[in-house]
Short mmCIF file of C-alpha atoms in Angstrom, two decimals:
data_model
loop_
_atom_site.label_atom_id
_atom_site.label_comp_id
_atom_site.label_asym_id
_atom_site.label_seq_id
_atom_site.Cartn_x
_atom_site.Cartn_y
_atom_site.Cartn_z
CA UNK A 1 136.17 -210.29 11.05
CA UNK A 2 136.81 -209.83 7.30
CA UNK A 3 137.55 -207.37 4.81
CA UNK A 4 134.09 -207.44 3.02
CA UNK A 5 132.50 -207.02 6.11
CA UNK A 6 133.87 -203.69 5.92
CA UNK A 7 133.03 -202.46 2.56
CA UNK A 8 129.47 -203.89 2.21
CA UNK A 9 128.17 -202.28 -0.29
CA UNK A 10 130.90 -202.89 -2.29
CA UNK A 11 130.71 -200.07 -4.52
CA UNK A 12 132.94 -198.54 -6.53
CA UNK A 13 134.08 -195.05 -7.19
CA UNK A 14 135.20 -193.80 -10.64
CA UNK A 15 137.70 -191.70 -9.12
CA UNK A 16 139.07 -194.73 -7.83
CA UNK A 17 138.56 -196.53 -11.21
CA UNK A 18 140.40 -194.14 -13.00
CA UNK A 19 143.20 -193.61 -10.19
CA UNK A 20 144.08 -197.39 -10.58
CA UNK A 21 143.88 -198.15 -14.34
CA UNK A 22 144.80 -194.51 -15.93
CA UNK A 23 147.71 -194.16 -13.91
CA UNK A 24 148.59 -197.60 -12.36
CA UNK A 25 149.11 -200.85 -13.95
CA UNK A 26 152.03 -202.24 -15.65
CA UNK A 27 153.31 -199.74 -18.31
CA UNK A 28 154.75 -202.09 -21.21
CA UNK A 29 157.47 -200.56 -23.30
CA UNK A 30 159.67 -200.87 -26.34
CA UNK A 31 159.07 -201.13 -30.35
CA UNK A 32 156.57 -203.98 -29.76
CA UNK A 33 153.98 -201.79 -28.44
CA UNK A 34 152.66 -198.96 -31.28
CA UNK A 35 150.71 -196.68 -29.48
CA UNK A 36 150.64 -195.84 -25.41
CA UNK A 37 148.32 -192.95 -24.79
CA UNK A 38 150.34 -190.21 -23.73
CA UNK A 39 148.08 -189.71 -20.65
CA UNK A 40 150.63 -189.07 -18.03
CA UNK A 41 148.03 -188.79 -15.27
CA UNK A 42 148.86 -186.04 -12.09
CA UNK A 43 146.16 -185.51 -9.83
CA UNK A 44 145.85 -182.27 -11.68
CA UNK A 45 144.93 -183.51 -14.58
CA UNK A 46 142.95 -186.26 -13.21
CA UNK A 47 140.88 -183.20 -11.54
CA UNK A 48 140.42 -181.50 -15.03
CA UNK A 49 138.95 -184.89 -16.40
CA UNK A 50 136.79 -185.71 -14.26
CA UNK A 51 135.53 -181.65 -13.85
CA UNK A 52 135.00 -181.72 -16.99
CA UNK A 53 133.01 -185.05 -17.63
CA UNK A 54 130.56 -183.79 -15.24
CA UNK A 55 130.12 -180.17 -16.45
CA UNK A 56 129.46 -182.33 -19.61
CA UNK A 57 127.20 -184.66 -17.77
CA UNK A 58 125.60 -181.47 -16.34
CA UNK A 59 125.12 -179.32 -19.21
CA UNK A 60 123.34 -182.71 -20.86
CA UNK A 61 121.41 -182.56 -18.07
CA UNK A 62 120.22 -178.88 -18.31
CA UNK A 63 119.49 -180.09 -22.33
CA UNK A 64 117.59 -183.16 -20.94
CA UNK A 65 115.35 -180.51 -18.70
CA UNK A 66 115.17 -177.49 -21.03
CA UNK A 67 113.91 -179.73 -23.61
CA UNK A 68 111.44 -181.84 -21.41
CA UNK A 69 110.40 -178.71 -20.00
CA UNK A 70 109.91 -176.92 -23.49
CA UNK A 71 108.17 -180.59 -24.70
CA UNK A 72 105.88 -180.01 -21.98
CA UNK A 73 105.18 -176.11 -22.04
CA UNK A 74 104.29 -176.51 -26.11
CA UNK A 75 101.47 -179.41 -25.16
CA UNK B 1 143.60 -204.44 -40.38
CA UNK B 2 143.73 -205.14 -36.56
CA UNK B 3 145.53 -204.23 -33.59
CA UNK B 4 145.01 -205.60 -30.69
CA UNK B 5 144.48 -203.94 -26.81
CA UNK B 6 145.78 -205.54 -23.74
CA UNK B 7 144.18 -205.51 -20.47
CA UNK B 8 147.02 -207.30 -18.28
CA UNK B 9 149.06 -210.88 -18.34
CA UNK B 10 148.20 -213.60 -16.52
CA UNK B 11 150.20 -217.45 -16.07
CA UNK B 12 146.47 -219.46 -16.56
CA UNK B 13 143.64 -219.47 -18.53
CA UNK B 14 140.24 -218.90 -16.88
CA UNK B 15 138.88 -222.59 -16.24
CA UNK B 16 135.41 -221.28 -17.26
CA UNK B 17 134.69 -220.04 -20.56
CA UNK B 18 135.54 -215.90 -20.21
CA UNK B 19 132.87 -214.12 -22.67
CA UNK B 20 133.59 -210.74 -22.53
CA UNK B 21 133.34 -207.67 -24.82
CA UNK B 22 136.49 -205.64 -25.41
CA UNK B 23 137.60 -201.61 -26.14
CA UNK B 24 135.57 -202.36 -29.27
CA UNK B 25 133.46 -204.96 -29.12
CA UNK B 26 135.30 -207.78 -30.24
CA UNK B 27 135.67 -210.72 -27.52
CA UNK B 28 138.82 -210.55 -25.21
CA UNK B 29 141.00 -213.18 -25.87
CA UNK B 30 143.81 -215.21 -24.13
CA UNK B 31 146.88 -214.75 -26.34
CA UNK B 32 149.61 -217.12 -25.91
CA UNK B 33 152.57 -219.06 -27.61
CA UNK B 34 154.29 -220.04 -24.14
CA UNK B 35 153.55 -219.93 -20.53
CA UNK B 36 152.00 -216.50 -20.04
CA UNK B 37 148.92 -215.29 -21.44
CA UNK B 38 148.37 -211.39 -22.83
CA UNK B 39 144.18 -210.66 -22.22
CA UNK B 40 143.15 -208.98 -25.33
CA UNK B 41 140.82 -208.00 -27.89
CA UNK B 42 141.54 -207.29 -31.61
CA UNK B 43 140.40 -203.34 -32.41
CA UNK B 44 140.17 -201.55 -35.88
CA UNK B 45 144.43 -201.11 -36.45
CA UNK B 46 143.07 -197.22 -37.95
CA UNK B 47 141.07 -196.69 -34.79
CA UNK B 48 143.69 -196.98 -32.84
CA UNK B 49 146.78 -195.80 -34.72
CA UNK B 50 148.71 -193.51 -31.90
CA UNK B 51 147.34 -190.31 -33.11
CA UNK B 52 144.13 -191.24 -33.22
CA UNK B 53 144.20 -193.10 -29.84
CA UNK B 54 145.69 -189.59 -28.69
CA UNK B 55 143.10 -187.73 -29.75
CA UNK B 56 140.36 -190.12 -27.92
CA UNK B 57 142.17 -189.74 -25.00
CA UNK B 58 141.65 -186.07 -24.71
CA UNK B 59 137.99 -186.82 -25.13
CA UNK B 60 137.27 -186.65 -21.28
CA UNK B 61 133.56 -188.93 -21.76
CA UNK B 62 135.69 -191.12 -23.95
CA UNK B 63 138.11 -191.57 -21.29
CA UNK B 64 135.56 -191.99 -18.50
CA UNK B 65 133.93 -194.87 -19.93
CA UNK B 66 136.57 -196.84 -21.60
CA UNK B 67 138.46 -196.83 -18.30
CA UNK B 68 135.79 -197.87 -16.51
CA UNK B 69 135.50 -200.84 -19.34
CA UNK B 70 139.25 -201.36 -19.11
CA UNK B 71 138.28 -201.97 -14.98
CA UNK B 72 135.82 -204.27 -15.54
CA UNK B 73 137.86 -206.75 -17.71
CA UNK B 74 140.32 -206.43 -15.48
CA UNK B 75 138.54 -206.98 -12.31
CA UNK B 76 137.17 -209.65 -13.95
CA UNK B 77 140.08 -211.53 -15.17
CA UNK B 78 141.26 -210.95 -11.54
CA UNK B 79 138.37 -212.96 -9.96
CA UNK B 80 139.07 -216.23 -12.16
CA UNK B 81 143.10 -215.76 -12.38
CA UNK B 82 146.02 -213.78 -11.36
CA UNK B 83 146.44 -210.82 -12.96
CA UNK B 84 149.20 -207.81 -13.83
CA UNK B 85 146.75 -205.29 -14.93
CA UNK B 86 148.44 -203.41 -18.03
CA UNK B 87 147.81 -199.27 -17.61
CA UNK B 88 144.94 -197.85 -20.09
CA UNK B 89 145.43 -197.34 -23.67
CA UNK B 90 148.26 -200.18 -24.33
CA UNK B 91 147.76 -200.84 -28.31
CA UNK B 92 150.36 -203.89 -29.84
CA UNK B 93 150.76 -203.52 -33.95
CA UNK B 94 150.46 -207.44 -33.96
CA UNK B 95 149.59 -210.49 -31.23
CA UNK B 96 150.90 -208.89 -28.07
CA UNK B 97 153.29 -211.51 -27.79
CA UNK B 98 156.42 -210.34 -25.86
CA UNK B 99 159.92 -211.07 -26.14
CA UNK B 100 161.47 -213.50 -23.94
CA UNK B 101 162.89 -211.51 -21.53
CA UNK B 102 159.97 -209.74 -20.70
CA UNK B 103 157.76 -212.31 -20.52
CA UNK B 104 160.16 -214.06 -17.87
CA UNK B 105 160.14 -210.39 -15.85
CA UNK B 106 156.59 -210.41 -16.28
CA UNK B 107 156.28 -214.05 -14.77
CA UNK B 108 158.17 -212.61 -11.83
CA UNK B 109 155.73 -209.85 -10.96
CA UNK B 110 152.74 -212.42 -11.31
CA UNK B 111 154.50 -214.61 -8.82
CA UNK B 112 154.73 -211.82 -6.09
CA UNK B 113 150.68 -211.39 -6.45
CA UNK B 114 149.86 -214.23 -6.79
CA UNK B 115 146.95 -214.97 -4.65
CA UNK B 116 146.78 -211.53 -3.28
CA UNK B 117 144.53 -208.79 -2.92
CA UNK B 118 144.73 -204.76 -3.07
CA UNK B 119 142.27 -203.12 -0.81
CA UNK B 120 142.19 -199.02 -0.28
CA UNK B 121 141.83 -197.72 3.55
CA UNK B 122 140.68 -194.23 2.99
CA UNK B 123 140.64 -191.53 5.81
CA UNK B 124 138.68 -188.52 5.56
CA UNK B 125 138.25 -185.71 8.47
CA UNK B 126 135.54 -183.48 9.19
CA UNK B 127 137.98 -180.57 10.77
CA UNK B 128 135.30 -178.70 12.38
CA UNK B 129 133.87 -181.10 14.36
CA UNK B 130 137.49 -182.31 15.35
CA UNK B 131 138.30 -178.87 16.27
CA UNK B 132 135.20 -178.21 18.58
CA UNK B 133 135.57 -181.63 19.81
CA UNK B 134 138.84 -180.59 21.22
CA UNK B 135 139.17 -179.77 24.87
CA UNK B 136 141.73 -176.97 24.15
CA UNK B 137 138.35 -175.06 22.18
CA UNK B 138 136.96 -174.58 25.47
CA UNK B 139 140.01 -173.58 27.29
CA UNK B 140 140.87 -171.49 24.51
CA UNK B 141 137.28 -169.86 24.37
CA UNK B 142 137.79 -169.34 27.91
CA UNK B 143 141.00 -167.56 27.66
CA UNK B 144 139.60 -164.55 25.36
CA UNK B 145 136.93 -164.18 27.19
CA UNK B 146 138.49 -161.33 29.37
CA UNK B 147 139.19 -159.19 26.07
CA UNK B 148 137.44 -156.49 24.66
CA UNK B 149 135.65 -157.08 21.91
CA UNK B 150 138.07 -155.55 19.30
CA UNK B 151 140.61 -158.01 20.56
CA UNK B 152 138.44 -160.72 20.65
CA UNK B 153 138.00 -160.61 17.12
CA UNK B 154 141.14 -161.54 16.39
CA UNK B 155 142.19 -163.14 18.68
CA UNK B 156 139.46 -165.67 18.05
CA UNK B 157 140.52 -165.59 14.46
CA UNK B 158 143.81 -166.70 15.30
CA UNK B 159 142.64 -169.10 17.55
CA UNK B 160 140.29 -170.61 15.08
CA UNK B 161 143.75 -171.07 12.68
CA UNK B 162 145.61 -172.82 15.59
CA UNK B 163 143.08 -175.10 16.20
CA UNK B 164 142.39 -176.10 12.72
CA UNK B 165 146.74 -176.44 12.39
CA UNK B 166 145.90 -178.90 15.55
CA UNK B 167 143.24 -180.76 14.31
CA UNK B 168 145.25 -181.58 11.18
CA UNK B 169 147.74 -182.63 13.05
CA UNK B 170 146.24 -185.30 15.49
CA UNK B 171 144.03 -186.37 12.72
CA UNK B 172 147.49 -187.13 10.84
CA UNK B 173 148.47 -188.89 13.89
CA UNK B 174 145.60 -190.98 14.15
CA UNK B 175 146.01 -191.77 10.40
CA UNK B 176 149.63 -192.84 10.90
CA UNK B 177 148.94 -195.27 13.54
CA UNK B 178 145.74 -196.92 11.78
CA UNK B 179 148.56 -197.21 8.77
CA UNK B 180 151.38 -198.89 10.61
CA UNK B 181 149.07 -201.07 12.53
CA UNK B 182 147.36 -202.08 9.13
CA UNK B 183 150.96 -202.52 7.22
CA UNK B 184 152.62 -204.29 9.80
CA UNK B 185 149.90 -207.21 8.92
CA UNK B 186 150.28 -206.52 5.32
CA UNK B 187 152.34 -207.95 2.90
CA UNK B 188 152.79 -204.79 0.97
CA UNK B 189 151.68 -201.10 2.06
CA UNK B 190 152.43 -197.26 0.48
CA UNK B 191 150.14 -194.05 1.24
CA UNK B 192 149.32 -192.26 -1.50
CA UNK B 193 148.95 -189.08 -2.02
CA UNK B 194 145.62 -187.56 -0.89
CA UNK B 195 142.95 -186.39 -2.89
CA UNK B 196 141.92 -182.74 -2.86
CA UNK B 197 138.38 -182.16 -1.99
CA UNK B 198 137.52 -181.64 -5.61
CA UNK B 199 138.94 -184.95 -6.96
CA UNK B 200 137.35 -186.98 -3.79
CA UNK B 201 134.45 -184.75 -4.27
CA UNK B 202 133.81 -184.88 -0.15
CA UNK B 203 133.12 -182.11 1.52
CA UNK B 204 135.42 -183.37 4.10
CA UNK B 205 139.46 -183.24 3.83
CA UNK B 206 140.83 -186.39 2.83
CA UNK B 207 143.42 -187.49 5.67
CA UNK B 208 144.62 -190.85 4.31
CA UNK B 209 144.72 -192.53 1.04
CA UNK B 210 146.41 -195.93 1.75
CA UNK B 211 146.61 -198.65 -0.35
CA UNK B 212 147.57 -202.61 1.18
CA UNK B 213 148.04 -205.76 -0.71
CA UNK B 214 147.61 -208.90 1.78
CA UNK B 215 148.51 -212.10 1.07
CA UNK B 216 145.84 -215.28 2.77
CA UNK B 217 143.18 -214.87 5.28
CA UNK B 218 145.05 -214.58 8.52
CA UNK B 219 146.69 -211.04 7.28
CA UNK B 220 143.05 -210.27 5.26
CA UNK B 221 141.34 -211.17 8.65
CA UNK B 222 144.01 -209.04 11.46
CA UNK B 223 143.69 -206.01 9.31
CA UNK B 224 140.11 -206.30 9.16
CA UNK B 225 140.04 -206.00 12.72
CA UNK B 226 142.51 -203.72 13.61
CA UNK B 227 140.25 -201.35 10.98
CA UNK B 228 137.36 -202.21 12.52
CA UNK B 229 138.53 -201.56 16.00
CA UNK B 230 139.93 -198.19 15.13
CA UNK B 231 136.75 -197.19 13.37
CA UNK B 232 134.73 -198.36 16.25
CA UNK B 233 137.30 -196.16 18.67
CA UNK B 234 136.43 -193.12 16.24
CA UNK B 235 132.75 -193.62 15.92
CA UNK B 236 132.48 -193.60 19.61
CA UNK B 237 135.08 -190.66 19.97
CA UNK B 238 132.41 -188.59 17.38
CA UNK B 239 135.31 -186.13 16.12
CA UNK B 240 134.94 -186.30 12.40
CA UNK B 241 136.98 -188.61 10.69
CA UNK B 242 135.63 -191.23 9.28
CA UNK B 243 137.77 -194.53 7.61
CA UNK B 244 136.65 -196.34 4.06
CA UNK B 245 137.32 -199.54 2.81
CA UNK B 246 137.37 -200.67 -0.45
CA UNK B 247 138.53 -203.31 -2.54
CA UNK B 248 139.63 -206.28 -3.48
CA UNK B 249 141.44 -204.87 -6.14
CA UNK B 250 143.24 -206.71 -8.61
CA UNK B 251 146.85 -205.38 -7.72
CA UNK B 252 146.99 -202.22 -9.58
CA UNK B 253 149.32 -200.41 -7.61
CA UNK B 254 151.72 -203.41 -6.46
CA UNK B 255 152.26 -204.44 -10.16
CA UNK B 256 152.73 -201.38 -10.95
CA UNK B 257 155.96 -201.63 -12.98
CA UNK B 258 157.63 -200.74 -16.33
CA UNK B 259 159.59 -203.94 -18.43
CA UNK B 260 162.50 -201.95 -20.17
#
């Protein structure tokens, strides 16, 4: 029995993505480093992001279809 | 003028020639003037100047697919070489060279994961069908039977509340035992905090986030089958909660440190 055999598709979730490397990871500090993003990631804000990347996604969406659908009413 | 953006340290060189695209475009590099290596790629030094970084960064679709960019290097690094991944948005004025003392702490960390892998054991739980799955439903059905309807009302209402306040509970018993018997074949294990439903965006309750980093194929192998057998157990048992795996990882969460 292995691991893989348990996650066969093997896909990944972007909440996971951005779980591990937006709030994870080794956090290097000191004068040598000129710019960390301030993005001290709590699930709360982690919850804004990602609500708000899809209302974006969503509202592109409803663009995509009002203008296909206004492409095809005008033919 | 350039900056340059890390992705995470690593002791070796990939063997194989690593062609791969940066933040912005540039190839990512292995920077070195000693043992350990600093994965980066140069970026535009105005681009990325902290105030402008901080403004990108509240850019949500900016955000979203740089970190998903930042995984990818990562993860790929990871499958040549070990790797401490650095967190998002790490910007150096010059060669992210660091100073000796550092670079030995970092050559610590790299040691302990060395070799490993981070997976994710996820739990989630259907409560309803754990709560009519429940013996004590039908008893408890039973029980208000006898009442007049008035009563029955709320008494069911109540008894709906108790058995969901059950549910939760033996579900969080279940999930404690699958994480002990997973950890105690681990070489490293912490639960996380779990997601609410609209982070995990389930529409079941999240009942374990757990998060393992194994060390060789006899620990890889043992938790794979003490997963396996407790999904198997559940699946059989039918009572909504339902374990995912995922990984490897590169170790995220178990380098997860700060050099001060």
């Amino acid at each position: 029995m292995s691991m893989r055999e348990l996650n066969p598709d093997q896909e990944t979730s972007l909440v996971d993505v951005l779980d591990c490397v937006l709030d994870k990871g080794v956090a290097i500090k000191g004068d040598i480093v000129i710019s960390v993003a301030g993005i001290d990631l709590v699930y709360l804000d982690l919850r804004i992001l990602l609500t708000s990347v899809e209302t974006l996604i969503q509202s592109r969406e409803e663009d995509y279809h009002e203008q296909s659908h206004t492409t095809a009413g005008s033919r | 003028m350039k900056s340059w953006y890390v992705y995470g340290y690593t002791n070796r060189k990939p063997e194989e020639a690593f062609v791969y695209p940066g933040i912005d475009g540039e190839p990512v590099q292995f920077v070195s003037e000693g043992e350990l290596f600093a994965a980066a790629t140069e970026v535009d030094a105005e681009e990325f100047q902290p105030e402008r970084l901080q403004e990108k960064v509240e850019e949500p679709v900016w955000v979203q697919e740089k970190a998903a960019h930042h995984h990818q290097v990562v993860q790929k690094i990871f499958e040549n070489v070990p790797v401490l991944p650095v967190s998002f948005g790490t910007v150096f004025a010059s060669k992210p060279l660091l100073p000796e003392e550092k670079e030995s702490y970092l050559q610590s960390r790299l040691k302990e994961v060395d070799g490993r892998e981070e997976w994710k054991v996820k739990l989630f739980l259907h409560v309803e069908t754990w709560m009519n799955h429940a013996d004590s439903a039908r008893e408890m059905e039973e029980s208000i039977a006898g009442l007049s309807k008035g009563k029955q009302f709320f008494a069911r209402k109540k008894l709906q509340q108790d058995l969901r306040a059950r549910a939760e509970q033996e579900a969080e018993e279940r999930a404690s035992e699958l994480f002990h018997a997973v950890a105690s074949c681990a070489e490293k294990a912490e639960r996380k905090k779990t997601w609410e439903k609209q982070v995990s965006g389930r529409r079941e309750e999240m009942a374990a986030n757990d998060v393992f980093l194994f060390y060789g194929e006899e620990q890889l192998n043992e938790a794979a089958s003490r997963i396996k057998a407790f999904k198997e157990e559940e699946e059989k048992l039918g009572r909504g909660l339902i374990v995912e795996v995922s990984g490897p990882w590169p170790p995220y969460h178990f380098a997860a440190a700060e050099t001060t």
